[in-house]
Amino acid sequence: MNPTQIIIDTDPGVDDALTILLALASPEIQIEALTTVHGNIGIEKTTRNALAMLEFANASHIPVARGCSLPLVSPLNKSGDIVHGASGIGKAVLPEPKSKPISQHAIDYLIERILAAPQEITLFTIGPMTNLALAIRKEPRIAEALKGLVIMGGAIRSGGNITPLAEFNIHADPHAVHIVFHSGIPITLIPLDVTYKCLLTTADVERLNRIDSPVARFVRDATAVYMDFYKKYEGFDGCPLHDPLTLATIIAPELLTLEEHYVDVDISGGISTGKTFADFMKVSKQPANIKVALDVRGRDFIELFIERMEKLA
Ligand code: RIB
Ligand code: CA
């Protein structure tokens, strides 16, 4: 079976970096490009980390297009470094990348690449959706040209992780999310409701490091700060593999329980800004616009992640 062609719009970011590795370790997937965005850390570092990750994995043939440095309306989030470290990839140290991003802006790259291959590209947004929102506004035709869109973001029945109600990627640029949710693109949403059930534990990392390899050491070093954050602020051992879980839609869809609902995002500007909600009771009379993952076999996904990292190692 031909691999699924994907573009990952990303703010690396520890779990973004693990997503890039998992995609490269998965024969079901062909990464066409990475587009970078502000988010966990500033655009300079997310772009550097994207280039560095590809070089680390001997995949520098994959183009990187640099994207937006600011949200559409909201102020720039500047708290990501307590979760992802000052570098954005925890305690992992990667050489300064030799490769450079392509000259085209991520917005223009997305438009050109998606229109050139109608119904072939699946886009994964695993950071704030500023680039995609502006691409839709600049060229609305990409909405019907995209084969699909998989979003890591949102909190449906779950509480938030950046405010008591909102999830980070959504809250970082809720106006961008509103454009995307109402674009007509076929969307699958991977919210905190399922990603918090996919905890990579210290035991998993120790098991992986039985293999003496740069990949195993990268996973250990990159997740060190991430693990400390969750221990300190949420009181559990391990770190949720938020972004990597999006790839389960291709490599292990049987692990996810998806339901179609009308889903929207609060952009009213008050305390609940960035909250995503599903109209389970169908009171809005709106047609379902999103497939939402509401359950997952979390440990099975972690096992799959470790197996693929062991193969890559
Ligand atoms: O809420 C989790 C999301 O926020 C992930 O994409 C993580 O990388 C951060 O960007
Ligand atoms: Ca991310």
PDB file of C-alpha atoms and ligand atoms in Angstrom:
ATOM      1  CA  MET A   1       0.000   0.000   0.000  1.00  0.00           C
ATOM      2  CA  ASN A   2       1.386   3.457  -0.876  1.00  0.00           C
ATOM      3  CA  PRO A   3       2.434   5.531   2.135  1.00  0.00           C
ATOM      4  CA  THR A   4       0.190   8.435   3.173  1.00  0.00           C
ATOM      5  CA  GLN A   5       1.741  11.730   2.063  1.00  0.00           C
ATOM      6  CA  ILE A   6       1.744  14.196   4.944  1.00  0.00           C
ATOM      7  CA  ILE A   7       2.885  17.716   5.780  1.00  0.00           C
ATOM      8  CA  ILE A   8       3.427  18.446   9.471  1.00  0.00           C
ATOM      9  CA  ASP A   9       2.815  22.018  10.656  1.00  0.00           C
ATOM     10  CA  THR A  10       4.781  22.095  13.866  1.00  0.00           C
ATOM     11  CA  ASP A  11       6.266  24.066  16.788  1.00  0.00           C
ATOM     12  CA  PRO A  12       9.089  21.733  17.951  1.00  0.00           C
ATOM     13  CA  GLY A  13       8.762  21.303  20.916  1.00  0.00           C
ATOM     14  CA  VAL A  14       9.593  18.005  22.599  1.00  0.00           C
ATOM     15  CA  ASP A  15       6.527  16.020  21.561  1.00  0.00           C
ATOM     16  CA  ASP A  16       6.689  17.574  18.088  1.00  0.00           C
ATOM     17  CA  ALA A  17      10.249  16.233  17.788  1.00  0.00           C
ATOM     18  CA  LEU A  18       9.077  12.761  18.836  1.00  0.00           C
ATOM     19  CA  THR A  19       6.325  12.996  16.214  1.00  0.00           C
ATOM     20  CA  ILE A  20       8.892  13.701  13.483  1.00  0.00           C
ATOM     21  CA  LEU A  21      10.897  10.645  14.613  1.00  0.00           C
ATOM     22  CA  LEU A  22       7.784   8.436  14.751  1.00  0.00           C
ATOM     23  CA  ALA A  23       6.700   9.555  11.275  1.00  0.00           C
ATOM     24  CA  LEU A  24      10.176   8.793   9.911  1.00  0.00           C
ATOM     25  CA  ALA A  25      10.078   5.371  11.612  1.00  0.00           C
ATOM     26  CA  SER A  26       6.701   4.519  10.053  1.00  0.00           C
ATOM     27  CA  PRO A  27       6.607   3.003   6.538  1.00  0.00           C
ATOM     28  CA  GLU A  28       2.908   3.905   6.321  1.00  0.00           C
ATOM     29  CA  ILE A  29       3.907   7.579   6.214  1.00  0.00           C
ATOM     30  CA  GLN A  30       5.829   9.769   3.786  1.00  0.00           C
ATOM     31  CA  ILE A  31       6.677  13.239   5.153  1.00  0.00           C
ATOM     32  CA  GLU A  32       6.485  15.674   2.226  1.00  0.00           C
ATOM     33  CA  ALA A  33       7.526  18.723   4.252  1.00  0.00           C
ATOM     34  CA  LEU A  34       7.582  20.421   7.635  1.00  0.00           C
ATOM     35  CA  THR A  35       6.140  23.913   8.076  1.00  0.00           C
ATOM     36  CA  THR A  36       7.050  25.728  11.250  1.00  0.00           C
ATOM     37  CA  VAL A  37       5.051  28.053  13.478  1.00  0.00           C
ATOM     38  CA  HIS A  38       5.350  29.973  16.765  1.00  0.00           C
ATOM     39  CA  GLY A  39       4.135  28.075  19.807  1.00  0.00           C
ATOM     40  CA  ASN A  40       6.133  26.120  22.352  1.00  0.00           C
ATOM     41  CA  ILE A  41       9.005  28.485  21.643  1.00  0.00           C
ATOM     42  CA  GLY A  42       9.663  31.318  19.153  1.00  0.00           C
ATOM     43  CA  ILE A  43       9.729  30.796  15.377  1.00  0.00           C
ATOM     44  CA  GLU A  44      13.538  31.023  15.168  1.00  0.00           C
ATOM     45  CA  LYS A  45      13.919  28.055  17.526  1.00  0.00           C
ATOM     46  CA  THR A  46      10.986  26.005  16.187  1.00  0.00           C
ATOM     47  CA  THR A  47      12.457  26.361  12.699  1.00  0.00           C
ATOM     48  CA  ARG A  48      15.981  25.541  13.897  1.00  0.00           C
ATOM     49  CA  ASN A  49      14.684  22.513  15.799  1.00  0.00           C
ATOM     50  CA  ALA A  50      12.755  21.264  12.764  1.00  0.00           C
ATOM     51  CA  LEU A  51      15.901  21.478  10.596  1.00  0.00           C
ATOM     52  CA  ALA A  52      18.048  19.936  13.363  1.00  0.00           C
ATOM     53  CA  MET A  53      15.619  17.017  13.857  1.00  0.00           C
ATOM     54  CA  LEU A  54      15.661  16.171  10.155  1.00  0.00           C
ATOM     55  CA  GLU A  55      19.473  16.314  10.075  1.00  0.00           C
ATOM     56  CA  PHE A  56      19.655  14.162  13.214  1.00  0.00           C
ATOM     57  CA  ALA A  57      17.453  11.570  11.485  1.00  0.00           C
ATOM     58  CA  ASN A  58      19.347  11.802   8.149  1.00  0.00           C
ATOM     59  CA  ALA A  59      16.207  13.200   6.513  1.00  0.00           C
ATOM     60  CA  SER A  60      17.426  16.624   5.378  1.00  0.00           C
ATOM     61  CA  HIS A  61      15.944  15.936   1.936  1.00  0.00           C
ATOM     62  CA  ILE A  62      12.597  16.907   3.486  1.00  0.00           C
ATOM     63  CA  PRO A  63      11.982  20.662   2.958  1.00  0.00           C
ATOM     64  CA  VAL A  64      11.237  22.980   5.869  1.00  0.00           C
ATOM     65  CA  ALA A  65       9.206  26.145   5.257  1.00  0.00           C
ATOM     66  CA  ARG A  66       9.255  28.768   7.963  1.00  0.00           C
ATOM     67  CA  GLY A  67       5.883  30.170   9.027  1.00  0.00           C
ATOM     68  CA  CYS A  68       4.235  32.758  11.237  1.00  0.00           C
ATOM     69  CA  SER A  69       5.924  34.183  14.290  1.00  0.00           C
ATOM     70  CA  LEU A  70       2.763  35.643  15.855  1.00  0.00           C
ATOM     71  CA  PRO A  71      -0.902  34.610  16.338  1.00  0.00           C
ATOM     72  CA  LEU A  72      -3.627  36.416  14.348  1.00  0.00           C
ATOM     73  CA  VAL A  73      -4.967  38.457  17.272  1.00  0.00           C
ATOM     74  CA  SER A  74      -3.859  36.987  20.629  1.00  0.00           C
ATOM     75  CA  PRO A  75      -0.551  38.007  22.232  1.00  0.00           C
ATOM     76  CA  LEU A  76       2.355  35.607  21.683  1.00  0.00           C
ATOM     77  CA  ASN A  77       2.528  32.819  24.253  1.00  0.00           C
ATOM     78  CA  LYS A  78       5.883  32.952  26.041  1.00  0.00           C
ATOM     79  CA  SER A  79       5.496  30.202  28.633  1.00  0.00           C
ATOM     80  CA  GLY A  80       6.462  27.174  26.546  1.00  0.00           C
ATOM     81  CA  ASP A  81      10.036  26.998  27.787  1.00  0.00           C
ATOM     82  CA  ILE A  82       8.996  25.738  31.253  1.00  0.00           C
ATOM     83  CA  VAL A  83       7.595  22.680  29.498  1.00  0.00           C
ATOM     84  CA  HIS A  84      10.005  22.267  26.586  1.00  0.00           C
ATOM     85  CA  GLY A  85      13.171  23.924  27.950  1.00  0.00           C
ATOM     86  CA  ALA A  86      14.957  27.020  26.670  1.00  0.00           C
ATOM     87  CA  SER A  87      16.000  25.209  23.470  1.00  0.00           C
ATOM     88  CA  GLY A  88      12.527  23.808  22.869  1.00  0.00           C
ATOM     89  CA  ILE A  89      13.817  20.204  22.894  1.00  0.00           C
ATOM     90  CA  GLY A  90      14.405  19.733  26.608  1.00  0.00           C
ATOM     91  CA  LYS A  91      17.910  18.698  27.570  1.00  0.00           C
ATOM     92  CA  ALA A  92      18.680  17.197  24.169  1.00  0.00           C
ATOM     93  CA  VAL A  93      21.572  18.876  22.363  1.00  0.00           C
ATOM     94  CA  LEU A  94      21.627  18.740  18.560  1.00  0.00           C
ATOM     95  CA  PRO A  95      24.290  20.361  16.359  1.00  0.00           C
ATOM     96  CA  GLU A  96      23.389  23.660  14.683  1.00  0.00           C
ATOM     97  CA  PRO A  97      21.697  22.536  11.449  1.00  0.00           C
ATOM     98  CA  LYS A  98      23.662  23.053   8.220  1.00  0.00           C
ATOM     99  CA  SER A  99      20.463  23.087   6.140  1.00  0.00           C
ATOM    100  CA  LYS A 100      18.267  26.165   5.782  1.00  0.00           C
ATOM    101  CA  PRO A 101      14.510  26.577   5.390  1.00  0.00           C
ATOM    102  CA  ILE A 102      13.291  27.025   1.784  1.00  0.00           C
ATOM    103  CA  SER A 103      12.800  30.649   0.741  1.00  0.00           C
ATOM    104  CA  GLN A 104       9.015  30.301   0.384  1.00  0.00           C
ATOM    105  CA  HIS A 105       6.868  31.257   3.407  1.00  0.00           C
ATOM    106  CA  ALA A 106       4.988  28.323   4.944  1.00  0.00           C
ATOM    107  CA  ILE A 107       1.648  29.840   3.928  1.00  0.00           C
ATOM    108  CA  ASP A 108       2.646  30.024   0.256  1.00  0.00           C
ATOM    109  CA  TYR A 109       4.307  26.606   0.386  1.00  0.00           C
ATOM    110  CA  LEU A 110       1.143  25.023   1.819  1.00  0.00           C
ATOM    111  CA  ILE A 111      -1.056  26.647  -0.854  1.00  0.00           C
ATOM    112  CA  GLU A 112       1.245  25.685  -3.754  1.00  0.00           C
ATOM    113  CA  ARG A 113       1.926  22.123  -2.570  1.00  0.00           C
ATOM    114  CA  ILE A 114      -1.722  21.303  -1.685  1.00  0.00           C
ATOM    115  CA  LEU A 115      -3.171  22.759  -4.926  1.00  0.00           C
ATOM    116  CA  ALA A 116      -0.522  20.903  -6.959  1.00  0.00           C
ATOM    117  CA  ALA A 117      -1.640  17.556  -5.504  1.00  0.00           C
ATOM    118  CA  PRO A 118      -5.394  17.695  -4.938  1.00  0.00           C
ATOM    119  CA  GLN A 119      -6.723  15.012  -2.544  1.00  0.00           C
ATOM    120  CA  GLU A 120      -3.207  13.628  -1.986  1.00  0.00           C
ATOM    121  CA  ILE A 121      -1.898  15.559   1.017  1.00  0.00           C
ATOM    122  CA  THR A 122      -2.965  15.034   4.635  1.00  0.00           C
ATOM    123  CA  LEU A 123      -1.949  17.974   6.825  1.00  0.00           C
ATOM    124  CA  PHE A 124      -1.084  17.448  10.493  1.00  0.00           C
ATOM    125  CA  THR A 125      -1.212  20.591  12.656  1.00  0.00           C
ATOM    126  CA  ILE A 126       0.524  19.921  15.954  1.00  0.00           C
ATOM    127  CA  GLY A 127       1.025  23.533  17.021  1.00  0.00           C
ATOM    128  CA  PRO A 128      -1.006  26.766  16.789  1.00  0.00           C
ATOM    129  CA  MET A 129      -2.923  26.954  13.490  1.00  0.00           C
ATOM    130  CA  THR A 130      -1.889  30.429  12.342  1.00  0.00           C
ATOM    131  CA  ASN A 131      -0.246  29.231   9.104  1.00  0.00           C
ATOM    132  CA  LEU A 132      -3.212  27.114   8.000  1.00  0.00           C
ATOM    133  CA  ALA A 133      -5.770  29.814   8.846  1.00  0.00           C
ATOM    134  CA  LEU A 134      -3.932  32.395   6.722  1.00  0.00           C
ATOM    135  CA  ALA A 135      -3.437  29.881   3.899  1.00  0.00           C
ATOM    136  CA  ILE A 136      -7.212  29.261   3.868  1.00  0.00           C
ATOM    137  CA  ARG A 137      -7.915  32.999   3.780  1.00  0.00           C
ATOM    138  CA  LYS A 138      -5.332  33.598   1.019  1.00  0.00           C
ATOM    139  CA  GLU A 139      -6.447  30.611  -1.099  1.00  0.00           C
ATOM    140  CA  PRO A 140      -9.827  29.129   0.000  1.00  0.00           C
ATOM    141  CA  ARG A 141      -9.498  26.378  -2.639  1.00  0.00           C
ATOM    142  CA  ILE A 142      -7.034  24.490  -0.406  1.00  0.00           C
ATOM    143  CA  ALA A 143      -9.997  23.489   1.764  1.00  0.00           C
ATOM    144  CA  GLU A 144     -11.347  21.133  -0.893  1.00  0.00           C
ATOM    145  CA  ALA A 145      -7.863  20.202  -2.217  1.00  0.00           C
ATOM    146  CA  LEU A 146      -6.653  18.840   1.135  1.00  0.00           C
ATOM    147  CA  LYS A 147      -7.234  15.086   1.525  1.00  0.00           C
ATOM    148  CA  GLY A 148      -7.615  15.593   5.283  1.00  0.00           C
ATOM    149  CA  LEU A 149      -6.494  17.488   8.354  1.00  0.00           C
ATOM    150  CA  VAL A 150      -5.474  15.935  11.665  1.00  0.00           C
ATOM    151  CA  ILE A 151      -5.211  18.367  14.568  1.00  0.00           C
ATOM    152  CA  MET A 152      -3.542  17.837  17.905  1.00  0.00           C
ATOM    153  CA  GLY A 153      -5.514  20.224  20.042  1.00  0.00           C
ATOM    154  CA  GLY A 154      -8.544  20.952  22.104  1.00  0.00           C
ATOM    155  CA  ALA A 155     -10.122  19.664  25.269  1.00  0.00           C
ATOM    156  CA  ILE A 156     -13.663  18.329  24.846  1.00  0.00           C
ATOM    157  CA  ARG A 157     -14.724  16.733  28.127  1.00  0.00           C
ATOM    158  CA  SER A 158     -11.218  17.196  29.539  1.00  0.00           C
ATOM    159  CA  GLY A 159     -10.001  20.282  31.362  1.00  0.00           C
ATOM    160  CA  GLY A 160      -7.399  22.451  29.716  1.00  0.00           C
ATOM    161  CA  ASN A 161      -3.618  22.510  30.089  1.00  0.00           C
ATOM    162  CA  ILE A 162      -2.854  26.214  29.572  1.00  0.00           C
ATOM    163  CA  THR A 163      -6.013  27.549  31.234  1.00  0.00           C
ATOM    164  CA  PRO A 164      -8.468  25.473  33.281  1.00  0.00           C
ATOM    165  CA  LEU A 165     -10.572  25.128  30.123  1.00  0.00           C
ATOM    166  CA  ALA A 166      -8.334  25.549  27.068  1.00  0.00           C
ATOM    167  CA  GLU A 167      -5.626  23.411  25.465  1.00  0.00           C
ATOM    168  CA  PHE A 168      -2.355  25.093  24.454  1.00  0.00           C
ATOM    169  CA  ASN A 169      -2.457  24.860  20.614  1.00  0.00           C
ATOM    170  CA  ILE A 170      -6.020  26.166  20.486  1.00  0.00           C
ATOM    171  CA  HIS A 171      -5.545  28.872  23.115  1.00  0.00           C
ATOM    172  CA  ALA A 172      -2.361  30.125  21.419  1.00  0.00           C
ATOM    173  CA  ASP A 173      -4.410  31.249  18.396  1.00  0.00           C
ATOM    174  CA  PRO A 174      -8.172  30.636  18.857  1.00  0.00           C
ATOM    175  CA  HIS A 175      -9.130  32.887  15.925  1.00  0.00           C
ATOM    176  CA  ALA A 176      -7.039  30.724  13.599  1.00  0.00           C
ATOM    177  CA  VAL A 177      -8.857  27.666  14.964  1.00  0.00           C
ATOM    178  CA  HIS A 178     -12.241  29.283  14.279  1.00  0.00           C
ATOM    179  CA  ILE A 179     -11.273  29.768  10.612  1.00  0.00           C
ATOM    180  CA  VAL A 180     -10.059  26.147  10.357  1.00  0.00           C
ATOM    181  CA  PHE A 181     -13.038  24.569  12.162  1.00  0.00           C
ATOM    182  CA  HIS A 182     -15.435  26.380   9.768  1.00  0.00           C
ATOM    183  CA  SER A 183     -13.391  25.754   6.599  1.00  0.00           C
ATOM    184  CA  GLY A 184     -15.136  22.560   5.465  1.00  0.00           C
ATOM    185  CA  ILE A 185     -11.851  20.621   5.519  1.00  0.00           C
ATOM    186  CA  PRO A 186     -12.372  17.005   6.704  1.00  0.00           C
ATOM    187  CA  ILE A 187     -10.944  17.268  10.237  1.00  0.00           C
ATOM    188  CA  THR A 188      -9.948  14.664  12.818  1.00  0.00           C
ATOM    189  CA  LEU A 189      -9.321  16.179  16.252  1.00  0.00           C
ATOM    190  CA  ILE A 190      -6.951  14.524  18.756  1.00  0.00           C
ATOM    191  CA  PRO A 191      -7.706  16.381  22.035  1.00  0.00           C
ATOM    192  CA  LEU A 192      -6.342  16.145  25.574  1.00  0.00           C
ATOM    193  CA  ASP A 193      -9.194  13.722  26.339  1.00  0.00           C
ATOM    194  CA  VAL A 194      -7.090  11.015  24.612  1.00  0.00           C
ATOM    195  CA  THR A 195      -3.527  12.344  24.695  1.00  0.00           C
ATOM    196  CA  TYR A 196      -3.436  12.278  28.514  1.00  0.00           C
ATOM    197  CA  LYS A 197      -4.098   8.521  28.258  1.00  0.00           C
ATOM    198  CA  CYS A 198      -0.829   8.106  26.311  1.00  0.00           C
ATOM    199  CA  LEU A 199       1.843   8.580  28.985  1.00  0.00           C
ATOM    200  CA  LEU A 200       5.457   7.752  28.133  1.00  0.00           C
ATOM    201  CA  THR A 201       6.903   6.757  31.523  1.00  0.00           C
ATOM    202  CA  THR A 202      10.451   6.788  32.857  1.00  0.00           C
ATOM    203  CA  ALA A 203      10.331   2.969  32.747  1.00  0.00           C
ATOM    204  CA  ASP A 204       9.494   3.135  29.018  1.00  0.00           C
ATOM    205  CA  VAL A 205      12.444   5.489  28.436  1.00  0.00           C
ATOM    206  CA  GLU A 206      14.795   3.238  30.467  1.00  0.00           C
ATOM    207  CA  ARG A 207      13.598   0.222  28.448  1.00  0.00           C
ATOM    208  CA  LEU A 208      14.309   2.074  25.191  1.00  0.00           C
ATOM    209  CA  ASN A 209      17.758   3.043  26.485  1.00  0.00           C
ATOM    210  CA  ARG A 210      18.723  -0.600  26.832  1.00  0.00           C
ATOM    211  CA  ILE A 211      19.677   0.087  23.234  1.00  0.00           C
ATOM    212  CA  ASP A 212      22.819   2.223  23.169  1.00  0.00           C
ATOM    213  CA  SER A 213      21.863   4.643  20.399  1.00  0.00           C
ATOM    214  CA  PRO A 214      21.580   8.387  19.667  1.00  0.00           C
ATOM    215  CA  VAL A 215      17.803   7.999  19.116  1.00  0.00           C
ATOM    216  CA  ALA A 216      17.272   6.389  22.528  1.00  0.00           C
ATOM    217  CA  ARG A 217      19.453   9.024  24.165  1.00  0.00           C
ATOM    218  CA  PHE A 218      17.555  11.797  22.328  1.00  0.00           C
ATOM    219  CA  VAL A 219      14.203  10.496  23.635  1.00  0.00           C
ATOM    220  CA  ARG A 220      15.662  10.351  27.161  1.00  0.00           C
ATOM    221  CA  ASP A 221      17.231  13.831  27.061  1.00  0.00           C
ATOM    222  CA  ALA A 222      14.372  15.528  25.209  1.00  0.00           C
ATOM    223  CA  THR A 223      11.720  14.215  27.616  1.00  0.00           C
ATOM    224  CA  ALA A 224      13.699  14.952  30.815  1.00  0.00           C
ATOM    225  CA  VAL A 225      12.373  18.531  31.268  1.00  0.00           C
ATOM    226  CA  TYR A 226       8.944  17.465  29.981  1.00  0.00           C
ATOM    227  CA  MET A 227       8.738  14.672  32.588  1.00  0.00           C
ATOM    228  CA  ASP A 228       9.852  17.052  35.386  1.00  0.00           C
ATOM    229  CA  PHE A 229       7.114  19.517  34.369  1.00  0.00           C
ATOM    230  CA  TYR A 230       4.320  16.928  34.570  1.00  0.00           C
ATOM    231  CA  LYS A 231       5.635  15.532  37.855  1.00  0.00           C
ATOM    232  CA  LYS A 232       5.754  19.034  39.385  1.00  0.00           C
ATOM    233  CA  TYR A 233       2.560  20.558  37.987  1.00  0.00           C
ATOM    234  CA  GLU A 234       0.276  17.537  37.416  1.00  0.00           C
ATOM    235  CA  GLY A 235       1.736  15.019  39.884  1.00  0.00           C
ATOM    236  CA  PHE A 236       2.204  11.990  37.677  1.00  0.00           C
ATOM    237  CA  ASP A 237       5.165  10.023  36.296  1.00  0.00           C
ATOM    238  CA  GLY A 238       5.519  10.337  32.594  1.00  0.00           C
ATOM    239  CA  CYS A 239       4.698  12.734  29.786  1.00  0.00           C
ATOM    240  CA  PRO A 240       1.692  12.667  27.460  1.00  0.00           C
ATOM    241  CA  LEU A 241       2.612  12.030  23.825  1.00  0.00           C
ATOM    242  CA  HIS A 242       0.170  14.679  22.630  1.00  0.00           C
ATOM    243  CA  ASP A 243       1.530  15.250  19.115  1.00  0.00           C
ATOM    244  CA  PRO A 244       2.728  11.697  18.312  1.00  0.00           C
ATOM    245  CA  LEU A 245      -0.789  10.349  18.945  1.00  0.00           C
ATOM    246  CA  THR A 246      -2.019  12.196  15.833  1.00  0.00           C
ATOM    247  CA  LEU A 247      -0.058   9.653  13.735  1.00  0.00           C
ATOM    248  CA  ALA A 248      -2.198   6.829  15.134  1.00  0.00           C
ATOM    249  CA  THR A 249      -4.829   7.990  12.618  1.00  0.00           C
ATOM    250  CA  ILE A 250      -2.545   6.435   9.983  1.00  0.00           C
ATOM    251  CA  ILE A 251      -0.412   3.799  11.752  1.00  0.00           C
ATOM    252  CA  ALA A 252      -2.950   2.387  14.226  1.00  0.00           C
ATOM    253  CA  PRO A 253      -6.457   3.800  13.694  1.00  0.00           C
ATOM    254  CA  GLU A 254      -7.936   0.822  15.564  1.00  0.00           C
ATOM    255  CA  LEU A 255      -6.552   2.296  18.804  1.00  0.00           C
ATOM    256  CA  LEU A 256      -8.764   5.395  18.528  1.00  0.00           C
ATOM    257  CA  THR A 257     -12.503   5.755  19.224  1.00  0.00           C
ATOM    258  CA  LEU A 258     -13.769   8.541  16.953  1.00  0.00           C
ATOM    259  CA  GLU A 259     -17.207  10.225  16.996  1.00  0.00           C
ATOM    260  CA  GLU A 260     -18.534  12.846  14.559  1.00  0.00           C
ATOM    261  CA  HIS A 261     -19.904  15.966  16.233  1.00  0.00           C
ATOM    262  CA  TYR A 262     -20.385  19.685  15.695  1.00  0.00           C
ATOM    263  CA  VAL A 263     -17.320  21.175  17.395  1.00  0.00           C
ATOM    264  CA  ASP A 264     -16.563  24.851  17.856  1.00  0.00           C
ATOM    265  CA  VAL A 265     -14.117  27.093  19.723  1.00  0.00           C
ATOM    266  CA  ASP A 266     -14.806  30.012  22.058  1.00  0.00           C
ATOM    267  CA  ILE A 267     -13.328  33.269  20.700  1.00  0.00           C
ATOM    268  CA  SER A 268     -15.449  35.546  22.879  1.00  0.00           C
ATOM    269  CA  GLY A 269     -12.380  36.896  24.648  1.00  0.00           C
ATOM    270  CA  GLY A 270     -13.408  35.999  28.178  1.00  0.00           C
ATOM    271  CA  ILE A 271     -12.148  33.449  30.675  1.00  0.00           C
ATOM    272  CA  SER A 272     -13.182  30.514  28.458  1.00  0.00           C
ATOM    273  CA  THR A 273     -11.440  31.769  25.305  1.00  0.00           C
ATOM    274  CA  GLY A 274      -9.858  28.825  23.480  1.00  0.00           C
ATOM    275  CA  LYS A 275     -12.266  26.268  24.986  1.00  0.00           C
ATOM    276  CA  THR A 276     -13.330  23.698  22.383  1.00  0.00           C
ATOM    277  CA  PHE A 277     -16.733  22.098  22.816  1.00  0.00           C
ATOM    278  CA  ALA A 278     -18.718  19.350  21.089  1.00  0.00           C
ATOM    279  CA  ASP A 279     -22.485  19.688  20.669  1.00  0.00           C
ATOM    280  CA  PHE A 280     -23.268  16.164  21.948  1.00  0.00           C
ATOM    281  CA  MET A 281     -26.976  17.028  22.404  1.00  0.00           C
ATOM    282  CA  LYS A 282     -27.234  18.554  18.906  1.00  0.00           C
ATOM    283  CA  VAL A 283     -28.906  21.684  20.321  1.00  0.00           C
ATOM    284  CA  SER A 284     -27.165  23.929  17.779  1.00  0.00           C
ATOM    285  CA  LYS A 285     -28.767  22.053  14.870  1.00  0.00           C
ATOM    286  CA  GLN A 286     -25.382  22.465  13.142  1.00  0.00           C
ATOM    287  CA  PRO A 287     -24.104  19.556  11.013  1.00  0.00           C
ATOM    288  CA  ALA A 288     -21.169  17.580  12.407  1.00  0.00           C
ATOM    289  CA  ASN A 289     -17.910  19.168  11.194  1.00  0.00           C
ATOM    290  CA  ILE A 290     -15.248  17.155  13.035  1.00  0.00           C
ATOM    291  CA  LYS A 291     -14.350  13.547  13.879  1.00  0.00           C
ATOM    292  CA  VAL A 292     -13.248  13.726  17.533  1.00  0.00           C
ATOM    293  CA  ALA A 293     -11.156  11.068  19.268  1.00  0.00           C
ATOM    294  CA  LEU A 294     -12.874  10.507  22.607  1.00  0.00           C
ATOM    295  CA  ASP A 295     -11.071   7.338  23.689  1.00  0.00           C
ATOM    296  CA  VAL A 296      -7.821   5.527  22.965  1.00  0.00           C
ATOM    297  CA  ARG A 297      -5.969   2.364  23.961  1.00  0.00           C
ATOM    298  CA  GLY A 298      -3.190   4.498  25.444  1.00  0.00           C
ATOM    299  CA  ARG A 299      -0.740   1.828  26.571  1.00  0.00           C
ATOM    300  CA  ASP A 300      -1.025   0.038  23.224  1.00  0.00           C
ATOM    301  CA  PHE A 301      -0.052   3.306  21.513  1.00  0.00           C
ATOM    302  CA  ILE A 302       2.941   3.762  23.845  1.00  0.00           C
ATOM    303  CA  GLU A 303       4.050   0.179  23.115  1.00  0.00           C
ATOM    304  CA  LEU A 304       3.828   0.941  19.384  1.00  0.00           C
ATOM    305  CA  PHE A 305       5.812   4.161  19.872  1.00  0.00           C
ATOM    306  CA  ILE A 306       8.591   2.353  21.785  1.00  0.00           C
ATOM    307  CA  GLU A 307       8.719  -0.479  19.212  1.00  0.00           C
ATOM    308  CA  ARG A 308       9.111   2.035  16.386  1.00  0.00           C
ATOM    309  CA  MET A 309      11.774   3.990  18.301  1.00  0.00           C
ATOM    310  CA  GLU A 310      13.650   0.708  18.952  1.00  0.00           C
ATOM    311  CA  LYS A 311      13.598  -0.018  15.212  1.00  0.00           C
ATOM    312  CA  LEU A 312      14.805   3.525  14.446  1.00  0.00           C
ATOM    313  CA  ALA A 313      17.523   3.153  17.104  1.00  0.00           C
TER     314      ALA A 313
HETATM  315  O1  RIB B   1      -1.282  20.860  24.425  1.00  0.00           O
HETATM  316  C1  RIB B   1      -0.292  20.081  23.813  1.00  0.00           C
HETATM  317  C2  RIB B   1       0.250  20.778  22.617  1.00  0.00           C
HETATM  318  O2  RIB B   1       0.878  21.990  23.006  1.00  0.00           O
HETATM  319  C3  RIB B   1       1.345  19.974  21.898  1.00  0.00           C
HETATM  320  O3  RIB B   1       1.300  20.264  20.524  1.00  0.00           O
HETATM  321  C4  RIB B   1       2.606  20.507  22.494  1.00  0.00           C
HETATM  322  O4  RIB B   1       3.710  20.424  21.586  1.00  0.00           O
HETATM  323  C5  RIB B   1       2.250  21.949  22.702  1.00  0.00           C
HETATM  324  O5  RIB B   1       2.469  22.627  21.481  1.00  0.00           O
HETATM  325 CA    CA B   2       3.310  20.935  19.341  1.00  0.00          CA
END
